[in-house]
PDB file of C-alpha atoms in Angstrom:
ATOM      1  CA  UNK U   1      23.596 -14.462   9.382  1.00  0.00           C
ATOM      2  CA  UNK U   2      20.181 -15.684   9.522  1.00  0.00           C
ATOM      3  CA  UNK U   3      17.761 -17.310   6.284  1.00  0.00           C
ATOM      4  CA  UNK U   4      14.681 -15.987   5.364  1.00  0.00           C
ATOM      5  CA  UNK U   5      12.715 -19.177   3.906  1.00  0.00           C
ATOM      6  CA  UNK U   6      10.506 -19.547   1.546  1.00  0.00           C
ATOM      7  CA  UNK U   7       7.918 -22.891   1.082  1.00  0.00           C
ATOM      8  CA  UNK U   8      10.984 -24.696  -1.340  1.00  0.00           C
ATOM      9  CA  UNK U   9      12.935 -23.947   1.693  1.00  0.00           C
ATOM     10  CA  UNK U  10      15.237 -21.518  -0.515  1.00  0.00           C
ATOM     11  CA  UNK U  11      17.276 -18.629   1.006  1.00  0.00           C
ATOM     12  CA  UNK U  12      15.153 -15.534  -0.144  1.00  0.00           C
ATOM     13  CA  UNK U  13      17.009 -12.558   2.359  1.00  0.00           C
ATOM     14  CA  UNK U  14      19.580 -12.820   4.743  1.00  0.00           C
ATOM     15  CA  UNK U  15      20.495 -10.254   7.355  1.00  0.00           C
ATOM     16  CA  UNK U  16      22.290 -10.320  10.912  1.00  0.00           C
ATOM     17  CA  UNK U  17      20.733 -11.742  14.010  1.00  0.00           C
ATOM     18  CA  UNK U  18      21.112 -11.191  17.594  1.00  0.00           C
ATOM     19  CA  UNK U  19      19.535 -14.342  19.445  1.00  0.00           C
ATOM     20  CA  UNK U  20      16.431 -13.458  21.809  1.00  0.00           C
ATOM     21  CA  UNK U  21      16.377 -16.162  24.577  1.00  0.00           C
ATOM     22  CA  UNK U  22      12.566 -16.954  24.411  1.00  0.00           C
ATOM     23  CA  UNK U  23      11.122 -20.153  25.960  1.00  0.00           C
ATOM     24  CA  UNK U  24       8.261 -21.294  23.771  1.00  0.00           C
ATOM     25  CA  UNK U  25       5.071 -22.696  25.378  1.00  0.00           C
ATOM     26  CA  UNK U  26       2.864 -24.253  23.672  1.00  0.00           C
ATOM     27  CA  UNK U  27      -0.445 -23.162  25.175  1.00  0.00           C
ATOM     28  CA  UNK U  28       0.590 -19.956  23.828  1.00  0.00           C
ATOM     29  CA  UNK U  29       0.905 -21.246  20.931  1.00  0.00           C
ATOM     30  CA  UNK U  30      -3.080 -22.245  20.653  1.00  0.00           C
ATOM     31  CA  UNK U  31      -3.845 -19.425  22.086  1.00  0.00           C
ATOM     32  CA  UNK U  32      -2.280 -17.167  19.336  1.00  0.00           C
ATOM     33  CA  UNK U  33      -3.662 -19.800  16.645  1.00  0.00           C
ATOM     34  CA  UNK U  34      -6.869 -19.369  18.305  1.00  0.00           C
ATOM     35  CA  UNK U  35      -9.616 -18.096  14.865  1.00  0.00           C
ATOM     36  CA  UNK U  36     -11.499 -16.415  17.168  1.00  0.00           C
ATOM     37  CA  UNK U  37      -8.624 -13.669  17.387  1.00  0.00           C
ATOM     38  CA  UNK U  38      -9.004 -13.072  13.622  1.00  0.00           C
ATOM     39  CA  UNK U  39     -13.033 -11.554  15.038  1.00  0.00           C
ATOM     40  CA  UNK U  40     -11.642  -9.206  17.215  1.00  0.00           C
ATOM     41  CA  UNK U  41     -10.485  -6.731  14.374  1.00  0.00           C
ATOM     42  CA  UNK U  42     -12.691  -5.715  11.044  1.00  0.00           C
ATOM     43  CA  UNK U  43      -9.461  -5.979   8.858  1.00  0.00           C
ATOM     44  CA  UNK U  44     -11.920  -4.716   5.349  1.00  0.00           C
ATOM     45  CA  UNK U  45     -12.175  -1.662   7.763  1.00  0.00           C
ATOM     46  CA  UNK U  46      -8.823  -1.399   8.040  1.00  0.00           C
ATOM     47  CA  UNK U  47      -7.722  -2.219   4.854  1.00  0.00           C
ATOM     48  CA  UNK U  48      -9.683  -0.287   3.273  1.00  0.00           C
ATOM     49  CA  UNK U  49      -8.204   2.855   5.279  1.00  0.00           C
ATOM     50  CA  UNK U  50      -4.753   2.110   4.565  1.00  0.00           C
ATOM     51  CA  UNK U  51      -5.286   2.046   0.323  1.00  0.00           C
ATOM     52  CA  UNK U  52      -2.268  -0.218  -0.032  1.00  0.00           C
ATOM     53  CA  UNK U  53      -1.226  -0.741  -4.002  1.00  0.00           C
ATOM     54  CA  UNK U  54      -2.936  -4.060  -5.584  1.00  0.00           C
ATOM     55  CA  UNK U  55       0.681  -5.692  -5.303  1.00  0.00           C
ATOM     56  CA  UNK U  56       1.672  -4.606  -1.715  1.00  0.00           C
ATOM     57  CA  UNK U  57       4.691  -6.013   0.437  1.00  0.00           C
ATOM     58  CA  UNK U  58       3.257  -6.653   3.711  1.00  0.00           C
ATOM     59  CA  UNK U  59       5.739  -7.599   7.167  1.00  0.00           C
ATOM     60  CA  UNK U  60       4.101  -9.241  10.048  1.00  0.00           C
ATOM     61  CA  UNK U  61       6.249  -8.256  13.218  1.00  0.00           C
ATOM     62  CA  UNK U  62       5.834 -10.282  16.094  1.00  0.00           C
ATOM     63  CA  UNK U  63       4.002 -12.858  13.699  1.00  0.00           C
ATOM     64  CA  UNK U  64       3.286 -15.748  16.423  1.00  0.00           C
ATOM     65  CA  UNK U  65       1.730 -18.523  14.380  1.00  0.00           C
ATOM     66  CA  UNK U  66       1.045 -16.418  11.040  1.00  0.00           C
ATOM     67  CA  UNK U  67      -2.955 -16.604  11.488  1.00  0.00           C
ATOM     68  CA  UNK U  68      -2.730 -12.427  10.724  1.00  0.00           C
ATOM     69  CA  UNK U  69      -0.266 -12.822   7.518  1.00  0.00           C
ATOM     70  CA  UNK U  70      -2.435 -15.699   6.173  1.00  0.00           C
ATOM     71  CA  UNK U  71      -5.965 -13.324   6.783  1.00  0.00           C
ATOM     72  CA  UNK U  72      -4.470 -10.187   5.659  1.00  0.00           C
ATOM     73  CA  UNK U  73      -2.812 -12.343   2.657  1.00  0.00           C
ATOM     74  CA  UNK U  74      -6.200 -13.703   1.795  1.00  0.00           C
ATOM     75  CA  UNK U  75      -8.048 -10.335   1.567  1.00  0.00           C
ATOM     76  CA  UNK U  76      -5.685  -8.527  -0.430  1.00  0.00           C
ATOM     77  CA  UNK U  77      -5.009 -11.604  -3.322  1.00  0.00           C
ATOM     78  CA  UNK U  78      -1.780 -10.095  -4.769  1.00  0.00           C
ATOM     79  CA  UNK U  79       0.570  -8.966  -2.308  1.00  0.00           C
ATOM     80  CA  UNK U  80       3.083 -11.304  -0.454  1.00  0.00           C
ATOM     81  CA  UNK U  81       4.049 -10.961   3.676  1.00  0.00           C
ATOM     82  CA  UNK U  82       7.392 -11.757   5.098  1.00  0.00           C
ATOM     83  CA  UNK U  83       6.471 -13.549   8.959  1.00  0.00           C
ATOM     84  CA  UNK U  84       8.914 -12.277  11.593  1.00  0.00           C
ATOM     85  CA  UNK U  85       9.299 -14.038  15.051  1.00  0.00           C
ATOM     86  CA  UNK U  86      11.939 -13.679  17.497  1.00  0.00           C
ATOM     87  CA  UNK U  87      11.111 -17.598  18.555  1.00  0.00           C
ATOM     88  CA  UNK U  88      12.738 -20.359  16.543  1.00  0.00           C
ATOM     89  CA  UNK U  89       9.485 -22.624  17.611  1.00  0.00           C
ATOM     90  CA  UNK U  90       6.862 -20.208  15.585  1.00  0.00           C
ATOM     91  CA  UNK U  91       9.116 -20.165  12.857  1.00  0.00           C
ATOM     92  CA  UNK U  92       9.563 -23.814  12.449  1.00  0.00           C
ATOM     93  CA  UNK U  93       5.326 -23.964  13.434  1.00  0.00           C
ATOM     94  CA  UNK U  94       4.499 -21.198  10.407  1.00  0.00           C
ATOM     95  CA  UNK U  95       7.138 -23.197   8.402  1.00  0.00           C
ATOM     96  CA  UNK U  96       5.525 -26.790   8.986  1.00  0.00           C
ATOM     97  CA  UNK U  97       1.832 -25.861   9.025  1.00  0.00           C
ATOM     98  CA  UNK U  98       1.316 -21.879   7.185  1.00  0.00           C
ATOM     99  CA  UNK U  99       3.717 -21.749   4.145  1.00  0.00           C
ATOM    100  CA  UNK U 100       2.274 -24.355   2.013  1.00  0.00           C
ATOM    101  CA  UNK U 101      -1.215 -23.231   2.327  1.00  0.00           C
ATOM    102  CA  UNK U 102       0.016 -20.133   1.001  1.00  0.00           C
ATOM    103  CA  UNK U 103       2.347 -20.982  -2.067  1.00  0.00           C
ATOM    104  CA  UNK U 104       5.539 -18.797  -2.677  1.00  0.00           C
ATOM    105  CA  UNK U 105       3.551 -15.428  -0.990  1.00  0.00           C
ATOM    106  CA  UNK U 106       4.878 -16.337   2.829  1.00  0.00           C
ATOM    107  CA  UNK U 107       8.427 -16.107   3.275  1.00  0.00           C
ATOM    108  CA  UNK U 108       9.252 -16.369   7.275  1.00  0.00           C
ATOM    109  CA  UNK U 109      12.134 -15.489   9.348  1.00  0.00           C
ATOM    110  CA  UNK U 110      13.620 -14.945  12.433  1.00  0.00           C
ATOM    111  CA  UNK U 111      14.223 -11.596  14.195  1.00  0.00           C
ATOM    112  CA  UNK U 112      15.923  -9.633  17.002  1.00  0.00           C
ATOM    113  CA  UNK U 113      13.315  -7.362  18.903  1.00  0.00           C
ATOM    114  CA  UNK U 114      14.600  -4.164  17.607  1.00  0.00           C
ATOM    115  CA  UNK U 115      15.802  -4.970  14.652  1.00  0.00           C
ATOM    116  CA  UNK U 116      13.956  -6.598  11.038  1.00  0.00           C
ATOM    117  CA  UNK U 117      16.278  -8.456   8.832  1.00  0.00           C
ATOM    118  CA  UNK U 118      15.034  -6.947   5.610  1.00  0.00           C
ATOM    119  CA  UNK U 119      16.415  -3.773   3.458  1.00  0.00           C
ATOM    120  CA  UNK U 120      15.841  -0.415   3.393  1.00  0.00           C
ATOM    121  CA  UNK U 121      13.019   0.577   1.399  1.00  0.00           C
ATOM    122  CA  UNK U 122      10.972  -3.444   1.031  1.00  0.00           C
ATOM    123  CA  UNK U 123       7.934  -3.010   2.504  1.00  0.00           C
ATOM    124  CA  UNK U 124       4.425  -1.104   2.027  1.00  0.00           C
ATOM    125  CA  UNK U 125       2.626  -2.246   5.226  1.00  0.00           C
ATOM    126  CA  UNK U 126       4.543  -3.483   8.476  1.00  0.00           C
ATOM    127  CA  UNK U 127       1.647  -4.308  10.999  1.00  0.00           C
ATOM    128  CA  UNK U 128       2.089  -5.741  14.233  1.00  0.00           C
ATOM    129  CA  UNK U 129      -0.919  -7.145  16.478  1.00  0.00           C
ATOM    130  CA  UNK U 130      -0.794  -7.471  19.862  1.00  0.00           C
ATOM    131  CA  UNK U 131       2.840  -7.168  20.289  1.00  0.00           C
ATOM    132  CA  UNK U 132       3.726  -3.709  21.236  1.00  0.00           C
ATOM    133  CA  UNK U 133       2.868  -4.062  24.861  1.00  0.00           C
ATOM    134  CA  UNK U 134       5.540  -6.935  25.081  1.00  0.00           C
ATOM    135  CA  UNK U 135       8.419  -4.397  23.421  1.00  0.00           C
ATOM    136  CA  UNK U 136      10.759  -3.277  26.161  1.00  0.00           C
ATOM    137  CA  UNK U 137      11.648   0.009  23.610  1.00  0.00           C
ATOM    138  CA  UNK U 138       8.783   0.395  20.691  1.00  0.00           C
ATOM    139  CA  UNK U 139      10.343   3.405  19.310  1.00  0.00           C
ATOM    140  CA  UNK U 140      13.661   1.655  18.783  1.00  0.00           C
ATOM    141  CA  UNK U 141      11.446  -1.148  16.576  1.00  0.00           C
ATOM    142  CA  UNK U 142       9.393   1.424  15.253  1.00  0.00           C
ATOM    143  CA  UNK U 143      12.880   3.329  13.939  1.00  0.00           C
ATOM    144  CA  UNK U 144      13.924  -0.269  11.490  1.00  0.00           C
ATOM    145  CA  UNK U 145      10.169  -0.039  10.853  1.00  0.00           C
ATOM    146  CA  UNK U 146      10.284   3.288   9.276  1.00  0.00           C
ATOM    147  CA  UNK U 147      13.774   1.811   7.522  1.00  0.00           C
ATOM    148  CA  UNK U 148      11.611  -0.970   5.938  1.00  0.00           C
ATOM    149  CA  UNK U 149       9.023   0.742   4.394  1.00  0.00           C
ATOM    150  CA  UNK U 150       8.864   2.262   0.858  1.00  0.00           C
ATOM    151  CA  UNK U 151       8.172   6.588   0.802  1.00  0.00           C
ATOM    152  CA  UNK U 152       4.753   5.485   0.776  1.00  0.00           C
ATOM    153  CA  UNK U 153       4.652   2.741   3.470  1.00  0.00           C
ATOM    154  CA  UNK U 154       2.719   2.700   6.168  1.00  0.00           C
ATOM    155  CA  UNK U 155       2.519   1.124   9.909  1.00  0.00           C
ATOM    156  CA  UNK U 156      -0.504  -1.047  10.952  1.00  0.00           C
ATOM    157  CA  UNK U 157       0.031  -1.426  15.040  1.00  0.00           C
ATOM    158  CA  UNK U 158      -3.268  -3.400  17.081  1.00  0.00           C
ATOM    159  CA  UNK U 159      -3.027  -3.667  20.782  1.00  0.00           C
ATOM    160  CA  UNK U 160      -5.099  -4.471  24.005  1.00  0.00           C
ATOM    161  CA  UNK U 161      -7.249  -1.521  25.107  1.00  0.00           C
ATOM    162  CA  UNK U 162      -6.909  -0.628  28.787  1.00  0.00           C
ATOM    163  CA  UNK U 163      -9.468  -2.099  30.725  1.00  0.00           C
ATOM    164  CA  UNK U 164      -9.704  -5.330  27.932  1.00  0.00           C
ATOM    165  CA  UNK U 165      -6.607  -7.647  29.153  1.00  0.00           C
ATOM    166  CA  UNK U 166      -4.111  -7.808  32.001  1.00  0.00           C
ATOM    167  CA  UNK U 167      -1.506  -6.881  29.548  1.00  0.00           C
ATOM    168  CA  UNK U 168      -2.121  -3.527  27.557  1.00  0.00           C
ATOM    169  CA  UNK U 169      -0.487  -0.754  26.438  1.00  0.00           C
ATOM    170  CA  UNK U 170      -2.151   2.990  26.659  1.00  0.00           C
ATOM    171  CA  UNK U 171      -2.707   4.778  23.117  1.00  0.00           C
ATOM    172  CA  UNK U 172      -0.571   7.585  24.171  1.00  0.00           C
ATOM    173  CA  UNK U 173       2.066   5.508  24.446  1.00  0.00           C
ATOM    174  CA  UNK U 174       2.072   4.133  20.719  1.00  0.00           C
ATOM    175  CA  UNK U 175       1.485   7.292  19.457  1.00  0.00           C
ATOM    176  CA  UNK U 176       4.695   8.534  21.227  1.00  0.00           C
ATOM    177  CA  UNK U 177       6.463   6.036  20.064  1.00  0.00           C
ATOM    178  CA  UNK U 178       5.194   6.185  16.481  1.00  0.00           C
ATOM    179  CA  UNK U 179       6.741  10.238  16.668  1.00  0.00           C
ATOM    180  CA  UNK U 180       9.683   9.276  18.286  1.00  0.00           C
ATOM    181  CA  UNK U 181      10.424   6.946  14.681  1.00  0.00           C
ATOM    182  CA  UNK U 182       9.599   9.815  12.913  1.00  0.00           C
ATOM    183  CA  UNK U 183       6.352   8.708  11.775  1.00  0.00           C
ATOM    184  CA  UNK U 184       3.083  11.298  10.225  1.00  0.00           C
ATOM    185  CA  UNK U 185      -0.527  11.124   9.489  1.00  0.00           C
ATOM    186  CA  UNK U 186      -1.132   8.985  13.101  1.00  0.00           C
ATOM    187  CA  UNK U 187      -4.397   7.933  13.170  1.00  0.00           C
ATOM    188  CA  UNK U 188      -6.532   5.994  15.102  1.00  0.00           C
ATOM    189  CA  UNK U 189      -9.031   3.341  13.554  1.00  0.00           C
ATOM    190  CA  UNK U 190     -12.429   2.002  15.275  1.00  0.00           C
ATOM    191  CA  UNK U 191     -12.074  -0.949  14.001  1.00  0.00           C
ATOM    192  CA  UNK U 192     -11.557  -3.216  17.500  1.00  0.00           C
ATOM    193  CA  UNK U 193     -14.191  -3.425  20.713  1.00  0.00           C
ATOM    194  CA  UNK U 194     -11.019  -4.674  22.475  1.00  0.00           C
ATOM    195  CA  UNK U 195      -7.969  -2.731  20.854  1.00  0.00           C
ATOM    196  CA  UNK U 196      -6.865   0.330  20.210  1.00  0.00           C
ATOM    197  CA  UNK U 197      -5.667   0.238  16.037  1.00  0.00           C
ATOM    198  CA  UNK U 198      -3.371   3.233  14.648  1.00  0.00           C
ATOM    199  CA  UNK U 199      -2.296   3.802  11.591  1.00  0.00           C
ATOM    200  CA  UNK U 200       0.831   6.210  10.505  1.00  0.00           C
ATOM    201  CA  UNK U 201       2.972   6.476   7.160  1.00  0.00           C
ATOM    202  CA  UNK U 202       6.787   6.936   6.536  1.00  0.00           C
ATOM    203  CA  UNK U 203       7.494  10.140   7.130  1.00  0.00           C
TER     204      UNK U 203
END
């Protein structure tokens, strides 16, 4: 079983977990943490076409350092974001340097890469930023995405634009993945220079 943990360091969900082997590296690490990356998106834009409720659950997949769940937690005052990682290092990072800045709203965990230990039916946004070119199966993650999500949830995903970074991931594919997990209503935001943002609720 694995611990979901809050600031107090008290158990707040539990669910099964599969160990990734992943090798942390700590240039990586400032790299993700890097503010600049927080520029490349106009998250009002994009929060403004998603209409989330005033007291939204959010789930960061793929969270890396938690820079996204503290922005996104910032502009939207009363929701709360559970941080998913599959590394043990970026949890015990968010854990030592994101939580407290945020009070009882950031609870993070870890995570297999296909599967989010969280109930059926928790969540109103799942968003994931620049991870879906790393996924070896996206619509496999994107299936226990659609699980997550309340009726009315929907599915932020944010990745590299072809042509923008070594490592990208083409539009078409997302949006075949995002049908394949029985997502509706895909649509794509301009909200990026350098990636491609889609949006799609629970079918």
């Amino acid at each position: 079983m694995i611990k979901i943990i809050n600031k107090d360091n008290n158990l707040i969900d539990e669910g099964v977990l599969k160990m990734s082997i992943h090798k942390f590296d700590v240039k990586k690490l400032e790299k993700l943490n890097n503010p600049e990356r927080l520029n490349m998106l106009d998250l009002n834009k994009i929060i403004t076409e998603l209409d989330l409720p005033t007291k939204s659950t959010l789930v960061d997949i793929g969270a890396g350092t938690g820079i996204f769940s503290e922005k996104l937690l910032n502009l939207i005052p009363d929701s709360s974001c559970y941080a998913f990682d599959i590394s043990e290092e970026m949890i015990e990072w968010m854990k030592l340097n994101r939580i407290n800045n945020l009070e009882s709203r950031l609870n993070v965990g870890l995570m297999d890469e296909n599967k989010i230990p969280l109930k059926d039916d928790k969540a109103d946004l799942a968003f994931m930023i620049t991870l879906h070119h790393e996924l070896e199966n996206g619509g496999e993650l994107l299936k226990d995405v659609n699980r997550i999500l309340k009726d009315s949830g929907k599915v932020l995903i944010c990745d590299w634009k072809e042509g923008k970074h070594h490592h990208f991931v083409k539009k078409e594919c997302i949006i075949n993945d995002l049908k394949h997990a029985n997502f509706k209503d895909i649509k794509e935001i301009e909200s990026s220079e350098k990636l491609v943002c889609i949006i799609a609720s629970k079918q």
